[in-house]
Coordinates of C-alpha atoms in Angstrom, one line a residue:
X1 CA -23.7 -22.9 -25.6
X2 CA -21.2 -19.6 -26.6
X3 CA -20.7 -18.7 -30.5
X4 CA -17.4 -17.8 -32.5
X5 CA -17.9 -14.0 -31.1
X6 CA -18.3 -14.8 -27.7
X7 CA -22.4 -14.1 -27.8
X8 CA -24.4 -17.0 -25.7
X9 CA -27.2 -18.3 -27.7
X10 CA -29.4 -18.4 -24.9
X11 CA -31.6 -15.7 -24.1
X12 CA -34.2 -15.5 -20.8
X13 CA -38.0 -15.8 -21.4
X14 CA -38.3 -12.6 -19.4
X15 CA -36.9 -10.9 -22.4
X16 CA -39.1 -13.1 -24.8
X17 CA -42.8 -12.3 -22.5
X18 CA -44.2 -9.1 -23.9
X19 CA -42.4 -9.3 -27.7
X20 CA -44.7 -8.1 -30.3
X21 CA -46.1 -11.1 -33.0
X22 CA -46.5 -9.6 -36.4
X23 CA -47.8 -11.9 -39.8
X24 CA -45.9 -12.0 -42.8
X25 CA -47.7 -9.0 -44.0
X26 CA -46.0 -7.0 -41.3
X27 CA -49.4 -6.5 -39.0
X28 CA -49.2 -6.6 -35.7
X29 CA -51.3 -9.7 -34.3
X30 CA -50.2 -10.0 -30.8
X31 CA -47.7 -10.2 -27.9
X32 CA -46.2 -13.2 -26.5
X33 CA -47.6 -14.1 -23.0
X34 CA -45.7 -16.9 -21.9
X35 CA -43.0 -19.6 -23.2
X36 CA -44.1 -23.3 -22.4
X37 CA -40.7 -25.7 -22.3
X38 CA -40.5 -29.4 -23.1
X39 CA -39.1 -31.0 -19.7
X40 CA -37.6 -33.6 -22.2
X41 CA -35.5 -32.0 -24.6
X42 CA -35.0 -28.9 -22.7
X43 CA -36.5 -26.5 -25.8
X44 CA -39.0 -24.5 -26.2
X45 CA -42.4 -26.4 -27.1
X46 CA -44.7 -23.5 -28.1
X47 CA -45.2 -19.6 -27.2
X48 CA -48.6 -18.6 -26.2
X49 CA -49.9 -15.4 -27.7
X50 CA -52.0 -12.8 -26.7
X51 CA -54.2 -11.0 -29.2
X52 CA -57.5 -8.8 -29.3
X53 CA -59.1 -6.8 -26.3
X54 CA -58.1 -3.2 -25.0
X55 CA -55.6 -2.8 -22.2
X56 CA -55.7 -6.3 -21.4
X57 CA -59.6 -6.5 -21.0
X58 CA -61.2 -9.2 -23.3
X59 CA -57.8 -10.2 -25.0
X60 CA -58.1 -14.0 -25.4

């Protein structure tokens, strides 16, 4: 779908994966590891967020 300014409302999942996630206080709490899609509604069901660890080791 295109907006009035000609921009699309869609974004590739590959652009979202790796995005940093912050809590309401502005503290970095993790990053988006994956995006789960709802096959019935064709929408995003939820994002999987990785947190903790160092260089990917021990991350949950």
